[in-house]
PDB file of C-alpha atoms in Angstrom:
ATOM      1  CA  UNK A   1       0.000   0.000   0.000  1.00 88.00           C
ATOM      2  CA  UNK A   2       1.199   3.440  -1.142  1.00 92.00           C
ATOM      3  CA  UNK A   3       0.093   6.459   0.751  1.00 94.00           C
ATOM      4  CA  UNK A   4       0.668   9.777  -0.457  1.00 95.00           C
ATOM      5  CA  UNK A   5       0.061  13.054   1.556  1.00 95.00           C
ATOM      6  CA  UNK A   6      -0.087  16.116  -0.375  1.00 95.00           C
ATOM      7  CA  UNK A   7       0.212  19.911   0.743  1.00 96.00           C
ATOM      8  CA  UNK A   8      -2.460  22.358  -1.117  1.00 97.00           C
ATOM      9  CA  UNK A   9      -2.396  25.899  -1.454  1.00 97.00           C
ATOM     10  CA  UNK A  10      -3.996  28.988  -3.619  1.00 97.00           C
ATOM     11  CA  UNK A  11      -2.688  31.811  -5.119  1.00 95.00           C
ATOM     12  CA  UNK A  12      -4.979  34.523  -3.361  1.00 90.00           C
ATOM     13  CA  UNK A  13      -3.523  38.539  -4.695  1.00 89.00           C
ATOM     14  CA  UNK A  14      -0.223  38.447  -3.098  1.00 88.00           C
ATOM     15  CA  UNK A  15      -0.822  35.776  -0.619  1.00 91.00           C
ATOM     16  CA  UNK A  16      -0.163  32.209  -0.486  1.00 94.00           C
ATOM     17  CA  UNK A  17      -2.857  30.204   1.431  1.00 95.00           C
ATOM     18  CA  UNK A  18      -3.720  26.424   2.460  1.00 96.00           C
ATOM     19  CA  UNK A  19      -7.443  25.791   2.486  1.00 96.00           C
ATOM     20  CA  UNK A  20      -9.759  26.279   5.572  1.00 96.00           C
ATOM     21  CA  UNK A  21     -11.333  23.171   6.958  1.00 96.00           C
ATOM     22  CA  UNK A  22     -14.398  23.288   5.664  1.00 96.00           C
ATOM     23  CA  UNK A  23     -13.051  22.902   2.080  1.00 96.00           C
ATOM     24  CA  UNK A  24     -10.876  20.085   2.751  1.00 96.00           C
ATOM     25  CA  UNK A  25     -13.575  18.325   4.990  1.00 96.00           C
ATOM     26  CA  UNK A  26     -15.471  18.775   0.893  1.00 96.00           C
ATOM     27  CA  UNK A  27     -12.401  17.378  -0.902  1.00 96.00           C
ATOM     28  CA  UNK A  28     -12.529  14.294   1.132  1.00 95.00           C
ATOM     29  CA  UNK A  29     -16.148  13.578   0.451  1.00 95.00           C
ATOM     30  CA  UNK A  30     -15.452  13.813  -3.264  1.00 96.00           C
ATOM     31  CA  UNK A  31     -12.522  11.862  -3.534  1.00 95.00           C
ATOM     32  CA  UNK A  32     -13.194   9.835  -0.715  1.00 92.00           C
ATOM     33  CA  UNK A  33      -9.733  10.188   0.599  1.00 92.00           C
ATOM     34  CA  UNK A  34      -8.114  10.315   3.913  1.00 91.00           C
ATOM     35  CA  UNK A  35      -7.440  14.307   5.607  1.00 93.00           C
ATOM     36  CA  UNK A  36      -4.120  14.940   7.734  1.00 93.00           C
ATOM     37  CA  UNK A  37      -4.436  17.884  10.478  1.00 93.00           C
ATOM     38  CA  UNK A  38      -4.527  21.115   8.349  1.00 94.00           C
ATOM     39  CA  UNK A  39      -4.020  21.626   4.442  1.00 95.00           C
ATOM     40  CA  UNK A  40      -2.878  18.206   3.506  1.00 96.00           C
ATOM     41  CA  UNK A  41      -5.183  15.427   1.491  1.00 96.00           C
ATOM     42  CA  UNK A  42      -3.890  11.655   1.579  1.00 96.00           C
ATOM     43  CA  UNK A  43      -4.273   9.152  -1.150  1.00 96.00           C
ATOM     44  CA  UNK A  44      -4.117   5.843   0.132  1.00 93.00           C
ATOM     45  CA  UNK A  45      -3.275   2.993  -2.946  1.00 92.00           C
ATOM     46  CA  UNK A  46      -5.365  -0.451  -3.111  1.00 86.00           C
ATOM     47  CA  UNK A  47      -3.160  -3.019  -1.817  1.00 84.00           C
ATOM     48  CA  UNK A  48      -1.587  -5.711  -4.214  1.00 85.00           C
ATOM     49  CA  UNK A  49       0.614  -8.646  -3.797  1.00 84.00           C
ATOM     50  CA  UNK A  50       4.663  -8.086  -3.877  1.00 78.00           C
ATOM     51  CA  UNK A  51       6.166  -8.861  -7.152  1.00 78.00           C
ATOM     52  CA  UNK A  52       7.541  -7.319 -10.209  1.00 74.00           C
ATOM     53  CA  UNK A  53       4.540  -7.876 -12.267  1.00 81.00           C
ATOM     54  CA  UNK A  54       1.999  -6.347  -9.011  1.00 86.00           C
ATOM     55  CA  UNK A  55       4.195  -3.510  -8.712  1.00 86.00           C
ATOM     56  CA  UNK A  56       4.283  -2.137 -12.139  1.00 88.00           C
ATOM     57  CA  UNK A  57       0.106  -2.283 -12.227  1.00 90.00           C
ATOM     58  CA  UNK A  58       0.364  -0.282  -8.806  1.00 91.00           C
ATOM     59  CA  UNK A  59       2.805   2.571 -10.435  1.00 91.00           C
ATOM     60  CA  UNK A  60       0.618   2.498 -12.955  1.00 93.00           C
ATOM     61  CA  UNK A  61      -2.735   2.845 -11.242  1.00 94.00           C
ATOM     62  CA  UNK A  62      -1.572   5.556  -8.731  1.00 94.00           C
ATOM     63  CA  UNK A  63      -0.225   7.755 -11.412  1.00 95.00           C
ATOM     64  CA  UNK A  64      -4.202   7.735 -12.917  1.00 96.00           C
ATOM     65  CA  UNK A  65      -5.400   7.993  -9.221  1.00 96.00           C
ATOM     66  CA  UNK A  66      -3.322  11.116  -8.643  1.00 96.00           C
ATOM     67  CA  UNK A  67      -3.916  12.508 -11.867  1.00 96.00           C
ATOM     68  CA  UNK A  68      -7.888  12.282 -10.896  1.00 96.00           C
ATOM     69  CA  UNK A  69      -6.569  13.766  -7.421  1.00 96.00           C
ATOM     70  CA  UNK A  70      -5.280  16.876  -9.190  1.00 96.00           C
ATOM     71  CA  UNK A  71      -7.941  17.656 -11.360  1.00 96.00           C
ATOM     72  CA  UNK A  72     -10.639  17.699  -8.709  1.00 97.00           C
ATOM     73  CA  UNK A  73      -8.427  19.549  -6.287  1.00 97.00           C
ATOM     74  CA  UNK A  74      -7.899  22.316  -9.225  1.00 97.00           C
ATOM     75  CA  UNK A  75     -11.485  22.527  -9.580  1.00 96.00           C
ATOM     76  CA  UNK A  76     -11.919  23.015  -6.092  1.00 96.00           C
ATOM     77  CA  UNK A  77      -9.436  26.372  -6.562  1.00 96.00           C
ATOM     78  CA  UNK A  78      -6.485  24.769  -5.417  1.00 97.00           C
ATOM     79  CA  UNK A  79      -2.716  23.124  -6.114  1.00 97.00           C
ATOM     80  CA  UNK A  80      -0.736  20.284  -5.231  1.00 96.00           C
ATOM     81  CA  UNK A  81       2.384  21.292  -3.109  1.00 94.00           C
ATOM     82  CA  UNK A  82       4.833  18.512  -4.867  1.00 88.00           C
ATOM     83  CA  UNK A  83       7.036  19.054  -1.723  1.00 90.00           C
ATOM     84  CA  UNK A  84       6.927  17.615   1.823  1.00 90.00           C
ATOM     85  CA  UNK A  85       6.310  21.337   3.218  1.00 92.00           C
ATOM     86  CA  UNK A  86       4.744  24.169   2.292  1.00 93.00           C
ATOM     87  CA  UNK A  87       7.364  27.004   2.805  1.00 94.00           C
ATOM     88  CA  UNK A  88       4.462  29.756   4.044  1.00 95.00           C
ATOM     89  CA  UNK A  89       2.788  28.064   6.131  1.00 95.00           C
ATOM     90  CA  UNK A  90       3.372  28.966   9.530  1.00 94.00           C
ATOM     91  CA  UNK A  91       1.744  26.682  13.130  1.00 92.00           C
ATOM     92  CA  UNK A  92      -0.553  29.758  13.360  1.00 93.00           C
ATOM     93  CA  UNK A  93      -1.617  29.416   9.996  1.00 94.00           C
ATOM     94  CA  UNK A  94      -2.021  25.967  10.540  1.00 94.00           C
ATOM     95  CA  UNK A  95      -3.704  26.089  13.907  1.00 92.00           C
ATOM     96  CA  UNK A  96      -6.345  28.114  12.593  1.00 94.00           C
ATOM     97  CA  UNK A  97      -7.353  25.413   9.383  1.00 95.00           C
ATOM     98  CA  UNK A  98      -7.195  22.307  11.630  1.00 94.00           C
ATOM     99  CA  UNK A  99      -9.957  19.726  10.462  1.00 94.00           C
ATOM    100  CA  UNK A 100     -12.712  18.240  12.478  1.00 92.00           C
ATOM    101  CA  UNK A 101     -11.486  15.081  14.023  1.00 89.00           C
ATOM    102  CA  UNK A 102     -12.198  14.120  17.529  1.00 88.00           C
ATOM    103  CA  UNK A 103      -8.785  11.998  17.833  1.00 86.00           C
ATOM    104  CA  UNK A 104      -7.039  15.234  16.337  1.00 87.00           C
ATOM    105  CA  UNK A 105      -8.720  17.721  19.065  1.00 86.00           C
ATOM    106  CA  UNK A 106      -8.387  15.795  22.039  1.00 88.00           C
ATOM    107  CA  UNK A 107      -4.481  15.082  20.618  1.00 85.00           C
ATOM    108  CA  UNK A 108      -3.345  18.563  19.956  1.00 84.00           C
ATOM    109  CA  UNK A 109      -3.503  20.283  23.250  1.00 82.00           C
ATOM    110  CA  UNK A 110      -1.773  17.438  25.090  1.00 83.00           C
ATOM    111  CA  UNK A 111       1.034  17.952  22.332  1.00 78.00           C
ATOM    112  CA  UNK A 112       1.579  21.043  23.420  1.00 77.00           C
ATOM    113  CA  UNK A 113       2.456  20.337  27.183  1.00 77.00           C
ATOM    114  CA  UNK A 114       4.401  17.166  26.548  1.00 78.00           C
ATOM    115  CA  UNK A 115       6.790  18.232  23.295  1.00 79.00           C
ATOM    116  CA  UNK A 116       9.010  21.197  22.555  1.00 77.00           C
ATOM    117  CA  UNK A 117       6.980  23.571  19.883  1.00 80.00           C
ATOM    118  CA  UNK A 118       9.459  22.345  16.819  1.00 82.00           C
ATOM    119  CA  UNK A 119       7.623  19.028  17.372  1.00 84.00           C
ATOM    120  CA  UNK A 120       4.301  20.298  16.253  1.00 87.00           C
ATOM    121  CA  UNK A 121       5.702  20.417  12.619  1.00 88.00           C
ATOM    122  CA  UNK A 122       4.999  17.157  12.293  1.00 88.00           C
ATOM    123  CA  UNK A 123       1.407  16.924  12.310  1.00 88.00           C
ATOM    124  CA  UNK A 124       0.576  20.711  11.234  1.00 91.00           C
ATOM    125  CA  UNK A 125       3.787  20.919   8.556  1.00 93.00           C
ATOM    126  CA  UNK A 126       4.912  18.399   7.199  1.00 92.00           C
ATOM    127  CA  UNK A 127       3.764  15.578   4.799  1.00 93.00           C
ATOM    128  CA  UNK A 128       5.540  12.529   2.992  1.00 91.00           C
ATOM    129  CA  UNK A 129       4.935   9.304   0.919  1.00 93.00           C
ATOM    130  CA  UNK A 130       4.655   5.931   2.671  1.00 92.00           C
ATOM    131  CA  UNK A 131       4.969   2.475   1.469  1.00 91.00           C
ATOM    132  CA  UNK A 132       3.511  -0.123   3.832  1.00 92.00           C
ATOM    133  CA  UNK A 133       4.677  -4.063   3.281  1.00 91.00           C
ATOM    134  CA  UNK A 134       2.684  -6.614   5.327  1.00 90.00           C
ATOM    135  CA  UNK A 135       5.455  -9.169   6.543  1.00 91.00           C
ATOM    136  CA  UNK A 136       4.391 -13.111   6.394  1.00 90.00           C
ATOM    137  CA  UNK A 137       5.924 -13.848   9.649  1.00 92.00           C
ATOM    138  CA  UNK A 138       7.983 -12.292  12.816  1.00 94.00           C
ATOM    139  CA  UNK A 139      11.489 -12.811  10.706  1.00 95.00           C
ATOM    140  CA  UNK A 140      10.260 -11.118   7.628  1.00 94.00           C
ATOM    141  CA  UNK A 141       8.999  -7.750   9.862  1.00 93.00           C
ATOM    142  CA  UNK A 142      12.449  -7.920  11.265  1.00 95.00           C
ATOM    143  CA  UNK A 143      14.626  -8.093   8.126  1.00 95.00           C
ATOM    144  CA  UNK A 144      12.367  -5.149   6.684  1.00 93.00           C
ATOM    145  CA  UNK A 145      12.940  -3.133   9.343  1.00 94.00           C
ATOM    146  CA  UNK A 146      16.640  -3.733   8.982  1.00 95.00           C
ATOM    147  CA  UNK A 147      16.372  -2.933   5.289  1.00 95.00           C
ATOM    148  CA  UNK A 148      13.962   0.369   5.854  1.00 93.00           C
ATOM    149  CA  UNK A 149      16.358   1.473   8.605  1.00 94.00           C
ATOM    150  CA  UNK A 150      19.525   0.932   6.572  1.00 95.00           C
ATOM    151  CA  UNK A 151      17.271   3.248   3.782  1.00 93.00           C
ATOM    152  CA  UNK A 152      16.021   5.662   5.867  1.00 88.00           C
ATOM    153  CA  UNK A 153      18.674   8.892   4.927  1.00 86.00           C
ATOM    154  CA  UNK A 154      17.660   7.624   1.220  1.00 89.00           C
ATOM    155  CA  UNK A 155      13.900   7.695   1.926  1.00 87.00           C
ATOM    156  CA  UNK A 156      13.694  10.799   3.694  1.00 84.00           C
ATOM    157  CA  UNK A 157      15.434  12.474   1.037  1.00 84.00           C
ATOM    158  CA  UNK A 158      12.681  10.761  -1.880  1.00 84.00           C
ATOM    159  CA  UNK A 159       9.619  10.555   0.313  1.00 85.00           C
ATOM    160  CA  UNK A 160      10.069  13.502   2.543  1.00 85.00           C
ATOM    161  CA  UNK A 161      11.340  16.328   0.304  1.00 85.00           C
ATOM    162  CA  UNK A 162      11.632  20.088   0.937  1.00 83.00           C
ATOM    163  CA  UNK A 163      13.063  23.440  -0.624  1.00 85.00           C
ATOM    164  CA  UNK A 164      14.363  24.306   2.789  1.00 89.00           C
ATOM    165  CA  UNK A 165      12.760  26.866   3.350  1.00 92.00           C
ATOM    166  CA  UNK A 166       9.721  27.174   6.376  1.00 92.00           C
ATOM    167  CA  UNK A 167       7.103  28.342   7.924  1.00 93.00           C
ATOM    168  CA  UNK A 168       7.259  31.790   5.569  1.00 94.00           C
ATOM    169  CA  UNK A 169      10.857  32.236   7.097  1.00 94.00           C
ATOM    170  CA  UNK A 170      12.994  33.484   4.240  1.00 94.00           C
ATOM    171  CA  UNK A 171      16.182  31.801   5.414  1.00 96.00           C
ATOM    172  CA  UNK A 172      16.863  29.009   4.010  1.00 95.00           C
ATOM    173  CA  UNK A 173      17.495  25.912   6.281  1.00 91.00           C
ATOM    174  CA  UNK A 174      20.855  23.735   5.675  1.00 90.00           C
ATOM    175  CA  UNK A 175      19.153  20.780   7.629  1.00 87.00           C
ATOM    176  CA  UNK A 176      16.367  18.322   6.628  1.00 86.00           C
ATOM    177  CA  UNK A 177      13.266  20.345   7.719  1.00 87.00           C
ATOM    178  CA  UNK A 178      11.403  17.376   8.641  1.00 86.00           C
ATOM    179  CA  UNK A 179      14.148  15.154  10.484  1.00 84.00           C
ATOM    180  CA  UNK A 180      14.401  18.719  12.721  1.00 85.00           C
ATOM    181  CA  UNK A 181      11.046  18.536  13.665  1.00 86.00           C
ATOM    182  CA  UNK A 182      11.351  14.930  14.330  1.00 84.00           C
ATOM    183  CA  UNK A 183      14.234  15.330  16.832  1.00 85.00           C
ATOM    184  CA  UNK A 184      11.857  16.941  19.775  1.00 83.00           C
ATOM    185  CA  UNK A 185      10.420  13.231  19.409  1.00 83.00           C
ATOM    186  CA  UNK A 186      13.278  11.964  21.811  1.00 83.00           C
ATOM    187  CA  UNK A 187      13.219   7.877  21.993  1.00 81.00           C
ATOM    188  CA  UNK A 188      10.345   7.925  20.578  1.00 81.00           C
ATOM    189  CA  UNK A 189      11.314   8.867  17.353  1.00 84.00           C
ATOM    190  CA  UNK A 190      13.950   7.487  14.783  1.00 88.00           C
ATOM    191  CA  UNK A 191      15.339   4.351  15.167  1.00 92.00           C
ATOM    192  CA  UNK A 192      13.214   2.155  17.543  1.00 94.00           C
ATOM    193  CA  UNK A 193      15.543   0.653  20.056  1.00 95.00           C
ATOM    194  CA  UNK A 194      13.495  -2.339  20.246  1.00 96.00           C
ATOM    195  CA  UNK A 195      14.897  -2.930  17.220  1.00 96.00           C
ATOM    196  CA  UNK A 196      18.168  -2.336  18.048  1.00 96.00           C
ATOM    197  CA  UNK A 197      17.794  -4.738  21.352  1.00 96.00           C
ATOM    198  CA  UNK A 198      17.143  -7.565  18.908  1.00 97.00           C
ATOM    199  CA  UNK A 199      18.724  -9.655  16.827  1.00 97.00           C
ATOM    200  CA  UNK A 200      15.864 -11.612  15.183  1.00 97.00           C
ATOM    201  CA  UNK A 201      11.554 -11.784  14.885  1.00 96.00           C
ATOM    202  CA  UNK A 202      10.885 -13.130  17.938  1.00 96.00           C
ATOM    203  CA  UNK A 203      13.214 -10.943  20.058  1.00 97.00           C
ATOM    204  CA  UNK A 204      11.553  -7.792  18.307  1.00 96.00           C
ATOM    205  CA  UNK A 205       8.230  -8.595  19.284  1.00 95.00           C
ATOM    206  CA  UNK A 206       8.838  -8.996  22.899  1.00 97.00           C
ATOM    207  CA  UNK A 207      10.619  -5.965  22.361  1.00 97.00           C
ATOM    208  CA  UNK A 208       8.400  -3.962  20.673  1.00 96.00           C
ATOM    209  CA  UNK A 209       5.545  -5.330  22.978  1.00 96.00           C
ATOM    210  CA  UNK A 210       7.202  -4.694  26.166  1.00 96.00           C
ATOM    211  CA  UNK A 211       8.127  -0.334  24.131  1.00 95.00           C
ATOM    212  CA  UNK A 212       4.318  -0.408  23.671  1.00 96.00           C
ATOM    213  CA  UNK A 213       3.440  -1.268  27.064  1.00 96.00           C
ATOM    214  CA  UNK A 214       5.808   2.083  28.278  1.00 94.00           C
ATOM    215  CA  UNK A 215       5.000   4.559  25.945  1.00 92.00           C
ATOM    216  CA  UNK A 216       3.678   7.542  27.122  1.00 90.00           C
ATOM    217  CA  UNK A 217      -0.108   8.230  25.787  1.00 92.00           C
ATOM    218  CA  UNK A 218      -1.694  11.562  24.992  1.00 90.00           C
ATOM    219  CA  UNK A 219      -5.194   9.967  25.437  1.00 93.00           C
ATOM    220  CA  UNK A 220      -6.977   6.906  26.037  1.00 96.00           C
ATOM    221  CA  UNK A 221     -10.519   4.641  25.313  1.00 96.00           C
ATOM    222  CA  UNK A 222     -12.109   5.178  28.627  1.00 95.00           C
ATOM    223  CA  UNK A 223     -14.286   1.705  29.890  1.00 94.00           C
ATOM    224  CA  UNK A 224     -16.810   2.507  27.150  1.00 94.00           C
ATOM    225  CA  UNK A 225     -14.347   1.890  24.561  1.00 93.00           C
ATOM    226  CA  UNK A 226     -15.577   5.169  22.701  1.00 93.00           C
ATOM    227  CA  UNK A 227     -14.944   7.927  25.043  1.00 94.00           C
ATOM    228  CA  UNK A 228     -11.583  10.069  24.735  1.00 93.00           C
ATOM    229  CA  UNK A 229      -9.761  10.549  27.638  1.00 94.00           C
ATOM    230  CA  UNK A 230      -6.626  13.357  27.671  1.00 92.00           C
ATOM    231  CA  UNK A 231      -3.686  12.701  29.317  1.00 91.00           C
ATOM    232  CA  UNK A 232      -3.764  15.969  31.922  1.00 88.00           C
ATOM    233  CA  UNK A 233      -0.520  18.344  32.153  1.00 84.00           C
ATOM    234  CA  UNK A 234       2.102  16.402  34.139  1.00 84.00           C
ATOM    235  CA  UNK A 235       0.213  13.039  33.977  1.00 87.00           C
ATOM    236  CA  UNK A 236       2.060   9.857  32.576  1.00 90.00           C
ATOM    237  CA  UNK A 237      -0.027   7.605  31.427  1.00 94.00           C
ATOM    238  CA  UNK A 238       0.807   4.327  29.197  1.00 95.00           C
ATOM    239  CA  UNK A 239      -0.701   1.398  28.551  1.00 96.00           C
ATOM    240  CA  UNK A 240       0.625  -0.323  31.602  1.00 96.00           C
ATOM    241  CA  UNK A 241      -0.718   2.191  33.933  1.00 95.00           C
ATOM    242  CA  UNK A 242      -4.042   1.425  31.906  1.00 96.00           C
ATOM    243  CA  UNK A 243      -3.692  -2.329  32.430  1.00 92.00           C
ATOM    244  CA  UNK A 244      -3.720  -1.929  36.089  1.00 91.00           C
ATOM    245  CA  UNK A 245      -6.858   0.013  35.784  1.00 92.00           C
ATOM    246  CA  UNK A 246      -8.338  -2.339  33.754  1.00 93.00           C
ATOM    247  CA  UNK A 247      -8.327  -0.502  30.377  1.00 96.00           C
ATOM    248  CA  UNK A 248      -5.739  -3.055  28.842  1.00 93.00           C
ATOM    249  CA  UNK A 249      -8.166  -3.454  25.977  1.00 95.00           C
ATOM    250  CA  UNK A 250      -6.691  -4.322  22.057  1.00 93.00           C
ATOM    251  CA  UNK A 251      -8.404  -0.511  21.528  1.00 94.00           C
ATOM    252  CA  UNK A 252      -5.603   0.975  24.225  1.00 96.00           C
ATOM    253  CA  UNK A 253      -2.777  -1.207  23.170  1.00 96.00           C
ATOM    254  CA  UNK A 254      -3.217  -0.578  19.417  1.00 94.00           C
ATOM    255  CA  UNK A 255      -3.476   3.375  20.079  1.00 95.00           C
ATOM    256  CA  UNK A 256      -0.441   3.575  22.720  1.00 95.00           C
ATOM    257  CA  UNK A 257       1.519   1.435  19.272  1.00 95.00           C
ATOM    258  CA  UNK A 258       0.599   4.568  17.445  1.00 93.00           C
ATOM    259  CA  UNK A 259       2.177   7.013  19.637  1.00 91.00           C
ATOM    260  CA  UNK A 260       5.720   5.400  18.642  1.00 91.00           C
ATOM    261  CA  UNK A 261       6.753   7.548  16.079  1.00 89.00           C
ATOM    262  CA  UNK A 262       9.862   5.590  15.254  1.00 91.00           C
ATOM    263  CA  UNK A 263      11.036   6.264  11.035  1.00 90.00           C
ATOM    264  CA  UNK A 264       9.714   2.486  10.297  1.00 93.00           C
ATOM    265  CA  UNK A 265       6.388   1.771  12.244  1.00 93.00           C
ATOM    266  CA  UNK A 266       4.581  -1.348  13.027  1.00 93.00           C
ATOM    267  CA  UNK A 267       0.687  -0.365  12.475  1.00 90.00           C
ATOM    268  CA  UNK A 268      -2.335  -3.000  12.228  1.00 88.00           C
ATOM    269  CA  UNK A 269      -3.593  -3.705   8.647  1.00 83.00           C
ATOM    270  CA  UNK A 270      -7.356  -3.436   8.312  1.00 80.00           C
ATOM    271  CA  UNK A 271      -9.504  -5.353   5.326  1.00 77.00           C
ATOM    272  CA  UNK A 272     -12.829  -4.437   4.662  1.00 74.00           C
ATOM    273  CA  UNK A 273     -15.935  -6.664   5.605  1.00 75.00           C
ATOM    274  CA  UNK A 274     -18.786  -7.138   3.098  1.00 77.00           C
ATOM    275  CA  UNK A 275     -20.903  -4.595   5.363  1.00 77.00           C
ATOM    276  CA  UNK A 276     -18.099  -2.007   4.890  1.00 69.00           C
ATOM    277  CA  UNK A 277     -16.753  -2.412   8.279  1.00 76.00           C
ATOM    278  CA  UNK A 278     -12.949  -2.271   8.817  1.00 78.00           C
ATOM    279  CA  UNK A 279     -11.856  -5.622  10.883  1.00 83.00           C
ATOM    280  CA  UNK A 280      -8.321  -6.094  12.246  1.00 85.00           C
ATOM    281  CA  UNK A 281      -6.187  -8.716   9.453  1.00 81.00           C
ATOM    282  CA  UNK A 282      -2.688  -8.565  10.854  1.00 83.00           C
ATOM    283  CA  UNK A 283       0.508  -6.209  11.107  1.00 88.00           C
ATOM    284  CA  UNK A 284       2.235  -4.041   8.664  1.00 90.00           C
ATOM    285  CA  UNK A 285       5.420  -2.247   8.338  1.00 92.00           C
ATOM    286  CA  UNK A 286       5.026   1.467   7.216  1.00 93.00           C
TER     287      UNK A 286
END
C-alpha cells in the first residue's frame, strides 16, 4: 500500500494560502480520501501482492489515481504542493485550518504540554509518501525493518522532500526540515531501540511489545471503549498504567503502538468486511 500526503495551497492577490477546513472536509467527500491535520489530502493505494509484475500495475494505477486527485483539487481552486512542506505556512496558519477530528482535538492540546513547539511540525507541517509491506511472519517484519532502517537517509530524502525553506521564514534551512522537527520526538522517534535490542523476529516482538506497554499516551478509550480521555498536564499515562486500571483493551494497546513515532512503524492492517466495516487482518510495516 502506497500512501501519499499532499500539501495544497492557492494563489490569493499576493498571498499564499492552504485551504480552511471546511473545504478540505469537501475534498474528502469527493474523492473519498483520507485528511491529515490542516491543508494536507492523503491518497491511500489499493493493496496488491509483492512482485515485479503487481508492482508495475500499482505505479501504474496511482499515477491515474493522482492525476484524478489533481484535477478535482484544481477545480476546487487549489494546487498540489509537490514538496513535503509548504514554505508559508506557519503553526498559526495551521492552527487556525485544523480539520474536524475528535482523535485530532483531544491530541493537539496534550502535544503542546508534553513536546518542545518544533515538534508540532509534524502533524501541522509536514507531509511525505509511505509504502507499507505486510510481513508473512515475525522474521520477515524484522529483516524489513533492517532494510527500511539501513534506507532511511535515502527515503527521507525521496519521500520527505523540501526546498528548505519554512514556515514563511525566508532563510533558508541547511538541515532536513522534517528530520528537525522529528528530533523533539526523543526515543520515541527514529530508530526504535526495540529494534536495536534484537537480533531476530521473535526478540523484536517482545521488544516492541514490552516499548508499547511504556509509551507515554496523549489519550486513552475510557471503559466505554468510545470515550476520549486526555492525558492531563504532568500526567504519565501508558498502557501499563491502563492495564492496572483495567483498560488493557486491544483498543488501548493498538493506540499507545501509534504514539511510537519511530522512522519504520509497526501499524495493524485493516480489510474491509462485506458490510463495509474495517476488521483487524494482521501487522504491517510502514
Amino acid at each position: 500500500v502506497v500512501e501519499v500526503e499532499m500539501p495544497l495551497y492557492a494563489v490569493r492577490g499576493d498571498q499564499i494560502t492552504i485551504p480552511p477546513a471546511n473545504d478540505m472536509v469537501a475534498l474528502r467527500n469527493k474523492l473519498g480520501a483520507q485528511l491529515e491535520a490542516s491543508g494536507v489530502i492523503e491518497y491511500n493505494s489499493e493493496a496488491m501482492p509483492w512482485n515485479v509484475h503487481s508492482i508495475a500495475l500499482l505505479a501504474g494505477q496511482i499515477k491515474r489515481d493522482l492525476k484524478v486527485y489533481d484535477e478535482t483539487i484544481a477545480r476546487y481552486g487549489y494546487t498540489v504542493c509537490h514538496s513535503g512542506q509548504l514554505a508559508t505556512t506557519t503553526l498559526e496558519g495551521a492552527i487556525k485550518n485544523i480539520v474536524p477530528n475528535p482523535r485530532l482535538a483531544t491530541l493537539m492540546p496534550v502535544f503542546e504540554h508534553v513536546y518542545p513547539q518544533r515538534a508540532m511540525g509534524i502533524p501541522l507541517l509536514t507531509a511525505g509518501v509511505q509504502v507499507s509491506f505486510s510481513p508473512p511472519d515475525l522474521e520477515a517484519l524484522f529483516r524489513m525493518q533492517g532494510r527500511a532502517y539501513a534506507l532511511t537517509p535515502l527515503l527521507l530524502a525521496a519521500m520527505n522532500s523540501s526546498y528548505g525553506f519554512a514556515e514563511n521564514d525566508p532563510v533558508r534551512r541547511d538541515y532536513h526540515l522534517r528530520g528537525h522537527y522529528y528530533d523533539a520526538f526523543g526515543k520515541r522517534g527514529g530508530i526504535a531501540e526495540s529494534f536495536l535490542q534484537s537480533a531476530n523476529g521473535q526478540e523484536f516482538a517482545a521488544h516492541h511489545t514490552a516499548a508499547v506497554f511504556d509509551t507515554p499516551m496523549f489519550f486513552y478509550y475510557g471503559a466505554d471503549g468510545e470515550t476520549l480521555v486526555p492525558v492531563q498536564k504532568d500526567q504519565r499515562v501508558t498502557f501499563r498504567c491502563l492495564a492496572e486500571a483495567g483498560l488493557n483493551t486491544r483498543k488501548n494497546f493498538w493506540l499507545a503502538e501509534s504514539f511510537c513515532y519511530h522512522d519504520v512503524k509497526v501499524c495493524n492492517l485493516y480489510q474491509d468486511d462485506p458490510d463495509g466495516t474495517k476488521v483487524f487482518a494482521g501487522k504491517r510495516v510502514e
